[in-house]
XYZ file of C-alpha atoms in Angstrom:
700
model
C 0.012 0.017 -0.045
C 1.549 3.272 -1.041
C 1.875 5.919 1.629
C 1.208 9.654 1.090
C 4.916 10.282 1.378
C 5.735 7.659 -1.231
C 3.185 9.077 -3.553
C 4.638 12.649 -2.991
C 8.241 11.502 -3.677
C 7.084 9.642 -6.844
C 5.370 12.754 -8.115
C 8.472 14.857 -7.563
C 10.707 12.293 -9.340
C 8.350 12.288 -12.338
C 8.448 16.124 -12.357
C 12.241 16.097 -12.298
C 12.389 13.658 -15.156
C 10.138 15.706 -17.256
C 12.303 18.774 -16.377
C 15.399 16.961 -17.477
C 13.941 15.965 -20.892
C 12.070 19.181 -21.692
C 14.404 21.926 -20.532
C 17.419 21.460 -22.833
C 15.125 22.252 -25.798
C 13.644 25.467 -24.241
C 16.437 26.969 -22.345
C 17.555 30.350 -23.791
C 18.816 33.713 -22.589
C 15.437 35.085 -21.776
C 12.151 33.204 -21.518
C 9.494 35.497 -22.915
C 6.846 33.048 -23.994
C 6.178 31.274 -20.556
C 3.931 32.025 -17.734
C 6.590 33.849 -15.789
C 9.021 36.570 -16.572
C 12.321 36.072 -14.826
C 14.747 38.774 -13.995
C 18.128 39.141 -12.254
C 18.666 42.340 -10.268
C 21.065 43.686 -7.593
C 21.127 46.218 -4.768
C 24.423 47.808 -6.046
C 25.551 49.501 -9.233
C 28.831 47.738 -9.236
C 31.078 45.196 -7.486
C 33.635 46.134 -4.813
C 36.245 43.449 -4.165
C 35.538 41.455 -1.047
C 32.389 43.386 -0.227
C 29.071 41.157 -0.191
C 26.060 42.408 -2.051
C 22.544 40.927 -2.682
C 21.211 39.614 -5.912
C 17.477 39.042 -6.433
C 15.923 36.358 -8.655
C 12.490 37.867 -9.700
C 9.642 35.856 -11.083
C 6.529 37.720 -12.306
C 3.824 35.017 -12.620
C 0.865 35.403 -14.931
C -2.501 35.724 -13.266
C -3.890 32.487 -11.895
C -0.537 30.699 -12.063
C 1.659 29.749 -9.209
C 5.022 28.271 -8.358
C 6.412 26.574 -5.283
C 8.156 27.179 -1.955
C 11.302 25.331 -0.704
C 8.834 22.655 0.658
C 6.154 22.413 -2.007
C 3.997 20.174 0.147
C 2.260 17.094 -1.250
C 3.299 17.854 -4.868
C 5.308 20.311 -6.967
C 8.879 21.440 -7.247
C 10.777 24.251 -5.586
C 12.387 27.046 -7.495
C 16.083 26.091 -8.267
C 18.915 28.515 -9.134
C 22.131 27.283 -10.613
C 24.808 30.023 -10.543
C 27.469 30.753 -13.146
C 29.644 33.371 -11.336
C 33.046 34.794 -12.069
C 36.039 33.076 -10.441
C 36.332 33.693 -6.739
C 32.517 34.576 -6.203
C 30.381 32.568 -3.716
C 26.687 32.627 -3.512
C 24.752 31.989 -0.303
C 21.424 30.100 0.055
C 18.135 31.374 -1.172
C 16.273 33.488 1.413
C 12.639 32.274 1.015
C 9.789 34.572 1.830
C 6.921 32.942 3.712
C 4.544 31.038 1.406
C 0.825 30.574 1.120
C -1.352 27.479 0.618
C -1.942 27.304 -3.157
C -4.070 24.174 -3.343
C -6.682 22.654 -1.080
C -7.066 19.100 0.294
C -6.633 16.274 -0.536
C -3.354 17.520 -2.041
C -2.082 20.582 -0.256
C 0.809 22.525 -1.742
C 2.745 25.643 -0.597
C 3.955 28.451 -2.967
C 3.507 31.832 -4.431
C 1.201 33.768 -6.774
C 1.808 37.072 -8.460
C 5.294 38.505 -7.844
C 8.170 36.495 -6.214
C 11.560 37.879 -5.422
C 14.217 35.546 -3.983
C 17.247 37.388 -2.324
C 20.709 35.724 -2.392
C 23.789 37.175 -0.754
C 26.881 37.015 -3.060
C 30.414 37.527 -1.888
C 33.120 38.501 -4.412
C 36.743 37.594 -4.133
C 38.830 40.296 -2.248
C 41.588 40.229 -4.963
C 39.491 40.997 -7.970
C 41.332 42.915 -10.746
C 40.765 43.907 -14.225
C 38.691 46.518 -16.048
C 35.391 44.558 -15.909
C 32.514 44.469 -16.427
C 31.700 41.263 -14.544
C 28.901 39.054 -15.820
C 26.810 37.067 -13.282
C 24.653 34.331 -14.764
C 21.939 32.117 -13.383
C 19.855 29.307 -14.693
C 16.425 29.398 -12.994
C 14.378 26.195 -13.049
C 10.812 26.306 -11.825
C 7.410 24.633 -12.084
C 4.354 26.805 -12.912
C 0.863 25.420 -12.417
C -2.748 26.414 -13.079
C -4.930 23.705 -14.599
C -1.803 22.016 -15.772
C 1.765 22.132 -14.583
C 4.668 23.222 -16.909
C 8.311 22.835 -16.123
C 10.174 25.942 -17.328
C 13.682 27.401 -17.351
C 15.278 30.801 -17.868
C 18.839 31.825 -18.301
C 19.333 35.320 -16.914
C 22.459 37.480 -16.672
C 23.487 40.846 -15.093
C 26.687 42.732 -15.896
C 28.215 44.955 -13.154
C 31.345 47.121 -13.366
C 34.172 46.778 -10.948
C 34.259 49.670 -8.513
C 36.543 50.929 -5.791
C 33.677 52.263 -3.681
C 30.199 50.864 -3.129
C 27.415 52.558 -5.091
C 23.966 51.372 -3.992
C 21.170 50.948 -6.600
C 18.071 52.584 -5.015
C 15.567 50.747 -7.239
C 17.147 47.340 -6.556
C 17.472 48.135 -2.831
C 13.764 49.052 -2.572
C 12.583 45.853 -4.346
C 14.817 43.665 -2.186
C 13.777 45.441 0.951
C 10.174 44.682 0.130
C 11.091 41.018 -0.439
C 13.011 40.809 2.946
C 9.942 42.231 4.630
C 8.270 38.911 3.847
C 11.156 36.862 5.292
C 10.414 34.970 8.514
C 11.852 36.513 11.625
C 12.521 35.780 15.305
C 10.994 38.045 17.925
C 12.662 37.921 21.411
C 9.372 38.278 23.265
C 7.610 35.406 21.496
C 8.843 32.018 22.584
C 7.607 29.189 20.475
C 7.651 25.621 21.793
C 6.285 22.204 20.609
C 5.069 18.959 22.142
C 3.705 15.678 20.847
C 1.146 13.121 21.862
C -0.029 10.206 19.770
C -0.372 11.245 16.161
C -0.316 15.009 16.730
C 2.290 17.727 17.329
C 1.270 20.866 19.250
C 2.973 24.276 18.644
C 2.583 26.913 21.380
C 3.023 30.686 21.551
C 1.972 33.473 24.003
C -1.746 34.317 23.998
C -1.066 38.083 23.461
C 0.616 37.377 20.110
C -0.718 36.272 16.735
C -4.018 37.749 15.291
C -6.307 36.182 12.845
C -5.602 32.779 11.215
C -2.307 31.111 12.141
C -0.725 28.418 10.008
C 2.371 26.362 10.223
C 4.435 25.658 7.119
C 7.133 22.999 7.506
C 10.366 23.866 5.683
C 10.992 20.292 4.664
C 8.850 17.239 4.053
C 8.284 14.389 6.374
C 7.173 16.442 9.458
C 3.388 16.790 9.213
C 0.520 15.576 7.016
C -0.153 18.716 4.997
C -3.790 17.801 4.067
C -5.067 17.659 7.623
C -6.593 20.866 8.932
C -4.617 22.664 11.602
C -6.753 23.563 14.667
C -6.001 26.474 17.026
C -7.288 26.730 20.548
C -6.641 28.739 23.770
C -4.790 26.901 26.434
C -4.399 29.040 29.498
C -1.942 31.862 28.807
C -0.997 30.634 25.423
C -2.297 29.497 22.005
C -1.979 25.899 20.759
C -1.881 24.851 17.135
C -2.597 21.174 16.462
C -0.725 19.446 13.630
C -1.227 15.935 12.258
C 2.123 14.099 12.532
C 3.711 12.318 9.587
C 5.501 8.933 9.882
C 7.968 8.450 11.219
C 7.784 10.916 14.116
C 10.379 13.656 14.405
C 11.984 15.124 17.494
C 12.281 18.691 16.038
C 9.886 20.878 14.235
C 11.209 23.548 11.770
C 9.436 25.865 9.456
C 7.430 29.035 9.422
C 4.443 30.197 11.560
C 2.308 32.687 9.648
C -0.286 35.031 11.255
C -2.732 36.722 9.006
C -2.930 39.731 11.378
C 0.869 39.883 12.241
C 2.905 39.022 15.200
C 4.070 42.490 16.231
C 1.977 45.505 17.482
C 2.044 47.144 14.040
C 1.113 43.903 12.202
C 4.179 44.159 9.931
C 5.838 40.907 10.937
C 3.613 38.166 9.503
C 5.992 35.118 9.750
C 8.086 33.676 12.610
C 10.853 31.160 12.240
C 10.237 27.931 14.043
C 13.072 25.561 14.946
C 12.232 23.849 18.341
C 12.522 20.450 19.976
C 9.413 18.414 20.402
C 8.627 17.357 23.965
C 6.586 14.165 24.406
C 3.459 14.543 26.573
C 2.288 11.862 29.057
C -1.380 12.779 28.581
C -3.200 14.405 25.804
C -4.022 18.188 25.991
C -7.571 19.344 26.303
C -9.431 18.981 22.948
C -9.432 21.862 20.555
C -12.834 23.609 20.171
C -14.650 22.745 16.987
C -16.273 25.748 15.284
C -19.630 24.226 14.681
C -21.400 27.142 13.017
C -18.327 28.524 11.273
C -16.321 25.612 9.871
C -12.963 26.210 8.351
C -14.150 25.081 4.970
C -16.855 27.731 4.614
C -16.774 29.420 1.298
C -17.328 33.089 0.631
C -20.524 32.208 -1.168
C -21.924 30.281 1.831
C -20.834 33.133 4.147
C -22.669 35.619 2.072
C -25.796 33.406 2.030
C -25.638 33.193 5.862
C -25.166 36.971 6.036
C -28.254 37.711 3.924
C -30.402 35.252 5.996
C -28.967 36.627 9.226
C -29.635 40.220 8.187
C -33.278 39.251 7.248
C -33.879 37.617 10.590
C -32.180 40.691 12.354
C -35.315 42.631 11.563
C -37.289 40.601 14.056
C -34.777 41.013 16.897
C -35.981 43.134 19.883
C -33.138 45.614 19.495
C -34.032 46.505 15.865
C -37.757 46.438 15.833
C -38.405 49.776 17.677
C -36.493 51.731 15.040
C -37.808 49.866 12.040
C -41.357 50.572 13.232
C -40.614 54.180 12.206
C -39.874 52.927 8.698
C -43.082 50.978 8.638
C -44.978 54.162 9.658
C -43.534 56.071 6.713
C -44.606 53.277 4.269
C -48.101 53.449 5.609
C -48.047 57.254 5.032
C -46.940 56.665 1.412
C -49.247 53.757 0.806
C -51.671 55.394 -1.615
C -49.204 57.915 -3.196
C -46.746 57.889 -6.040
C -45.159 54.410 -6.436
C -41.969 56.001 -7.707
C -41.677 58.030 -4.574
C -42.144 54.952 -2.409
C -39.404 53.220 -4.403
C -37.042 56.099 -3.912
C -37.598 56.104 -0.147
C -36.872 52.386 -0.125
C -33.632 53.010 -1.951
C -32.770 55.861 0.477
C -33.369 53.461 3.423
C -31.114 50.850 1.640
C -28.459 53.519 1.280
C -28.510 54.418 4.907
C -28.218 50.698 5.843
C -25.411 49.998 3.409
C -23.287 53.109 4.243
C -23.588 52.324 7.965
C -22.534 48.683 7.503
C -19.558 49.725 5.306
C -18.367 52.384 7.814
C -18.832 49.945 10.667
C -16.994 47.171 8.746
C -14.170 49.622 7.803
C -13.709 50.832 11.370
C -13.742 47.219 12.727
C -11.198 46.066 10.175
C -9.040 49.155 10.766
C -9.008 48.526 14.562
C -8.118 44.843 13.928
C -5.320 45.781 11.585
C -3.981 48.166 14.242
C -3.771 45.301 16.695
C -7.170 45.759 18.545
C -9.096 42.575 19.139
C -12.665 43.787 18.439
C -15.794 42.106 17.346
C -19.445 42.668 16.445
C -20.975 45.195 18.709
C -17.515 46.547 19.776
C -18.759 50.177 19.885
C -21.197 49.261 22.689
C -18.245 48.504 24.846
C -17.681 52.255 24.965
C -19.709 54.119 27.598
C -19.553 57.252 25.375
C -21.294 55.534 22.518
C -23.887 53.948 24.843
C -24.763 57.372 26.292
C -24.927 59.035 22.902
C -27.250 56.335 21.586
C -29.558 56.632 24.586
C -29.874 60.405 24.177
C -30.390 60.107 20.326
C -33.161 57.492 20.811
C -34.780 59.828 23.431
C -34.734 62.649 20.868
C -36.196 60.449 18.124
C -38.981 59.298 20.529
C -39.812 62.989 21.376
C -39.980 63.601 17.665
C -42.505 60.843 17.207
C -44.569 62.245 20.079
C -44.850 65.517 18.264
C -42.767 67.673 20.662
C -40.693 68.907 17.688
C -40.601 68.060 14.039
C -37.942 67.216 11.435
C -38.637 68.397 7.952
C -42.333 69.154 8.282
C -44.713 71.662 10.049
C -46.998 70.787 12.834
C -49.959 72.163 10.837
C -49.940 68.834 8.899
C -50.418 66.812 12.153
C -53.807 68.335 12.910
C -55.726 67.122 9.885
C -54.437 64.315 7.858
C -51.526 62.042 8.540
C -48.028 63.321 8.993
C -45.846 63.311 5.932
C -42.421 61.686 5.825
C -39.425 63.801 6.506
C -38.037 63.424 2.966
C -35.341 61.114 1.620
C -32.769 62.151 4.348
C -35.254 60.845 6.958
C -35.379 57.419 5.211
C -31.563 57.442 5.033
C -31.307 58.310 8.689
C -33.685 55.619 9.589
C -31.471 53.031 7.865
C -28.446 54.397 9.580
C -30.114 54.323 13.079
C -31.322 50.762 12.475
C -27.831 49.547 11.875
C -26.516 51.316 15.018
C -29.087 49.743 17.306
C -28.795 46.309 15.507
C -25.256 45.693 16.848
C -26.356 44.540 20.242
C -28.173 41.671 18.617
C -26.799 38.540 16.891
C -29.405 36.773 14.760
C -29.115 33.054 13.755
C -26.554 32.475 10.974
C -24.873 35.861 11.687
C -22.265 34.430 14.034
C -20.868 32.076 11.388
C -20.909 34.753 8.640
C -19.234 37.508 10.829
C -16.668 35.092 12.290
C -15.753 34.030 8.777
C -15.674 37.663 7.586
C -13.235 39.004 10.293
C -10.740 36.222 9.508
C -10.667 36.925 5.767
C -9.000 39.656 3.622
C -10.686 43.126 3.664
C -12.540 42.794 0.352
C -14.121 39.534 1.404
C -15.146 40.977 4.787
C -16.712 43.986 3.103
C -18.536 41.651 0.706
C -20.018 39.768 3.622
C -20.983 42.990 5.449
C -22.684 44.157 2.145
C -24.651 40.900 2.033
C -25.660 41.466 5.708
C -26.901 44.898 4.872
C -28.883 43.609 1.824
C -30.542 41.085 3.957
C -31.552 43.599 6.590
C -33.073 46.039 4.018
C -34.633 43.247 1.810
C -38.164 43.302 3.309
C -38.463 47.086 2.817
C -37.114 46.925 -0.750
C -39.681 44.255 -1.518
C -42.406 46.361 0.006
C -41.287 49.452 -1.957
C -41.256 47.443 -5.265
C -44.731 45.983 -4.752
C -47.261 48.859 -4.652
C -50.107 46.295 -4.584
C -49.188 45.298 -1.066
C -49.095 48.970 0.048
C -52.549 49.520 -1.537
C -54.082 47.029 0.904
C -53.133 49.234 3.862
C -55.772 51.620 5.281
C -55.684 55.227 4.018
C -53.720 57.725 6.151
C -55.841 59.731 8.531
C -55.869 61.276 11.969
C -55.397 57.750 13.442
C -51.857 57.931 12.237
C -51.014 60.596 14.827
C -51.980 58.153 17.575
C -50.000 55.364 15.977
C -46.921 57.531 15.629
C -47.082 58.552 19.263
C -47.434 55.057 20.340
C -44.318 54.028 18.374
C -42.265 56.440 20.567
C -42.654 54.199 23.514
C -40.437 51.283 22.241
C -37.754 53.863 21.531
C -37.921 55.180 25.142
C -37.740 51.617 26.252
C -34.570 51.149 24.286
C -33.075 54.268 25.752
C -33.937 52.978 29.183
C -32.109 49.711 28.418
C -29.056 51.597 27.246
C -29.074 53.548 30.462
C -29.006 50.205 32.360
C -26.128 49.039 30.147
C -24.262 52.279 31.046
C -24.940 51.554 34.769
C -23.385 48.080 34.377
C -20.347 49.691 32.745
C -19.727 52.652 34.901
C -22.037 52.485 37.949
C -25.247 54.106 39.124
C -23.874 57.658 39.242
C -23.460 57.599 35.429
C -27.163 56.696 35.125
C -28.110 59.615 37.196
C -26.023 61.960 34.976
C -27.492 60.354 31.870
C -31.085 60.898 33.119
C -30.260 64.616 33.663
C -28.777 64.823 30.207
C -32.023 63.295 28.852
C -33.864 66.059 30.731
C -31.692 68.513 28.761
C -32.750 66.825 25.544
C -36.287 67.197 26.538
C -35.916 70.902 27.268
C -34.196 71.467 23.880
C -36.950 69.490 22.083
C -39.662 71.479 23.889
C -38.014 74.791 22.952
C -37.464 73.692 19.343
C -41.164 72.743 19.022
C -42.221 76.235 20.229
C -39.871 77.846 17.661
C -41.477 75.684 14.955
C -44.875 76.723 16.042
C -44.067 80.293 15.312
C -43.363 81.532 18.766
C -40.680 84.228 18.269
C -40.036 85.204 21.826
C -36.487 84.787 23.167
C -37.424 82.143 25.729
C -37.950 79.025 23.500
C -34.685 79.675 21.677
C -32.802 80.019 24.890
C -34.295 76.768 26.155
C -32.963 74.959 23.083
C -29.492 76.333 23.736
C -29.558 75.607 27.420
C -31.053 72.227 26.841
C -28.533 71.080 24.274
C -25.705 72.399 26.410
C -27.016 70.580 29.451
C -27.361 67.362 27.493
C -23.855 67.658 26.027
C -22.135 68.412 29.361
C -24.005 65.875 31.509
C -23.807 63.139 28.720
C -20.116 63.635 28.515
C -19.760 63.519 32.295
C -21.772 60.221 32.371
C -19.628 58.606 29.753
C -16.398 59.622 31.403
C -17.271 58.250 34.824
C -14.613 55.771 36.001
C -15.564 52.196 36.515
C -17.449 52.016 39.791
C -17.926 48.326 39.804
C -16.610 45.301 37.969
C -18.952 43.692 35.690
C -19.114 40.506 37.799
C -21.277 37.511 37.329
C -24.394 37.344 39.567
C -26.459 34.478 40.776
C -29.979 34.148 39.366
C -32.669 31.556 39.067
C -30.752 29.014 40.968
C -27.541 29.184 38.791
C -24.547 30.290 40.720
C -22.488 31.805 37.954
C -18.708 31.991 38.491
C -16.217 34.227 36.754
C -14.754 32.860 33.540
C -11.111 32.597 32.639
C -9.204 30.068 30.479
C -7.515 28.876 33.587
C -10.869 28.349 35.349
C -12.076 26.213 32.371
C -8.978 24.008 32.468
C -9.021 23.770 36.247
C -12.612 22.413 36.331
C -12.125 20.129 33.401
C -8.950 18.647 34.961
C -11.019 17.853 38.027
C -13.386 15.856 35.873
C -16.206 18.465 36.006
C -18.556 19.480 33.296
C -18.418 23.198 32.374
C -20.931 25.493 30.691
C -19.637 28.919 29.496
C -21.963 31.804 28.715
C -20.129 34.473 26.647
C -22.418 37.417 27.154
C -22.605 41.235 27.488
C -25.088 43.606 29.199
C -25.670 45.498 25.862
C -26.537 42.193 24.077
C -30.320 41.918 24.006
C -30.149 38.440 22.552
C -28.054 37.426 25.626
C -30.555 38.892 27.972
C -33.517 37.221 26.252
C -31.776 33.871 26.433
C -31.064 34.331 30.011
C -34.602 34.952 30.813
C -36.372 32.376 28.695
C -33.787 29.577 28.795
C -30.837 29.763 31.177
C -32.907 31.297 33.868
C -35.673 28.571 34.001
C -36.102 26.243 36.893
C -35.772 23.106 34.622
C -32.458 24.215 33.280
C -31.164 25.074 36.839
C -32.289 21.660 38.146
C -30.484 19.901 35.279
C -27.269 21.767 36.023
C -27.378 20.752 39.614
C -28.222 17.170 38.762
C -25.269 16.835 36.375
C -22.858 18.944 38.508
C -22.276 21.344 35.738
C -20.136 24.437 36.617
C -21.643 27.550 35.019
C -18.997 30.143 34.036
C -19.879 33.629 32.712
C -17.541 35.444 30.380
C -18.793 39.095 30.462
C -17.796 41.203 27.433
C -19.635 44.336 28.531
C -16.368 46.058 28.659
C -13.515 45.006 26.337
C -11.604 41.957 27.459
C -8.841 40.681 25.079
C -8.979 37.106 26.526
C -12.735 36.861 25.699
C -12.133 38.327 22.234
C -9.393 35.828 21.387
C -11.476 32.881 22.675
C -14.462 33.978 20.585
C -12.206 34.102 17.533
C -10.963 30.538 18.272
C -14.505 29.404 17.940
C -14.948 31.223 14.700
C -17.133 34.033 16.287
C -16.750 37.814 16.356
C -19.461 38.606 18.913
C -21.803 37.427 21.595
C -23.780 35.371 22.471
C -21.800 32.237 22.379
C -22.646 29.129 24.588
C -20.134 26.384 24.979
C -20.576 23.097 26.784
C -17.601 21.024 27.880
C -18.541 17.439 28.731
C -15.552 15.414 29.843
C -12.989 14.700 27.266
C -15.460 15.170 24.337
C -14.863 18.122 22.060
C -16.656 21.309 23.265
C -20.212 21.660 21.903
C -21.373 25.064 20.627
C -25.060 25.873 21.189
C -27.169 28.053 18.892
C -27.292 31.879 19.388
C -31.040 31.771 20.192
C -31.916 29.439 23.067
C -35.006 27.665 24.398
C -35.094 25.362 27.504
C -35.415 22.400 25.250
C -32.280 23.303 23.178
C -30.334 23.639 26.381
C -31.551 20.464 27.928
C -30.904 18.511 24.738
C -27.350 19.848 24.559
C -26.634 18.830 28.149
C -27.715 15.272 27.366
C -27.365 12.469 29.997
């Protein structure tokens, strides 16, 4: 029975045989009809006797084609360079930039696409003499693949004069510096170690380092099975990457550890050198978490489909409905009017949703690129944003109550229905809907967002776009189907009552945000926020009097004083220092304990079952799940019967350990519920819970 290693070696031998037969007939000074343009460049304008300089072998690959790293993986051939240098010259080894995975299982290969530049240090003889110039030649042999693989070869040459003093070549230096920025490095504050148990190796590094996806590329074959997925998990104060061991086992791992988000604070160092001894383990480490809803193999198409579906369901979540009821009101007002106008209002609403999602995605990606571990709903971890949103929703509620108007006169309110506040009003409604949607995570959203934040920026923006389209889809359908609108009752005086009634859900949302602020900064901040809301009320009352035609100085002064009071007190509320830790609290029979990676490992090592609730005070989905599922007597009794330890990971304020653990499960936000049952892999529960779902997950 052929092993994978035997098949790999056989494939390489066949490739080299093809190269040996084909290349003599195609070798020439410059290959210009192949799928790669090969060039030889230097970082100097001339050669100084005895002074080393750097040559670069550059390959510009055609779009869609790739070539291979020093360890190609399961198939392929590495780039080879045969030097023909003047007497007395010596060439060092190729300095290999870190690779990427260029083919998927079952045959995994490592290589490069686009532009590849391989630096090589050359040392001339110290006793060079003669007028020059000196000609340096190289024969570059490589394999390029797309749908087929083609062995190719190029003979390249570079002539350099003999100089007494060094003269750098700025263009060559710049290109070689860019190539060296992709070389693996060693960072003194990041210690990498490795262990082994059974058929697996485990690579460890500090928990504070390495953002995004992390992959290990062995620099020579025979270390790992390339086609087996590499699983990362948090283990106390460090991360662990699980690798499938090849046969026979090795006592040392060497290669490159690549982090998509970088290893240093600036995110500039993407690859670390690995050369470490493998320490045998007496017992297996705790199992790696399996991302149930966000599998590693999820494609961009599936992620977009999940995002559209999640955005559609997001409209039904309790944090979004109060704002979207305002949009429904505007559709009722337009029901028997011009269909074209209805359509334009729908597009304006879509514009507000999309622009807000793009800005939110851009800010989130920028913060991650800068080294911040943030996720969905990250802005609600800021007390300033929470206070501002509470005051804004208070103002919108007062507008619906008729205290003041935006874009219309109160004279319209007395007779027929109020008219919409124009296309900017629809745009603003879409923007506000996105802002208040972030405390909620709808089904399917967790998988899509977790995938988005681990992918390149353009893929992440594509998924956020799909999420926005899903959220706006019901209103676009309504705007494009006037027949549905025609079934609605005609506008009339009853609309005034409906509009005023819709203000109360907004006031309730503002009260909830005040509670969130209290959890973040204490009860004093809530008092200041209530006074700031009083200032908003004063300003709205004064503005309403101005709109009614009262020209006396008093209403205008009230507006100014009210807005000033709201601004000063709102800022003071947001800037209050933490008055209390956001600690877990007991409730409904469950004695929640504080979560930490160490606590999870400690309880599991003692043979106990563990249930972890990743939550936040600003997450309405979390609060609903707590009331309807986790807080029920049946669930509490089952926890007690099975001896399950409930741990609460509170993300109300930013916590990097929680952020990193969420990422290890393929998630970017809360809620997340994880059940550890003995040595079995952790089980991830759905984002929306019922008592039946929880009891079924707990099992026997």
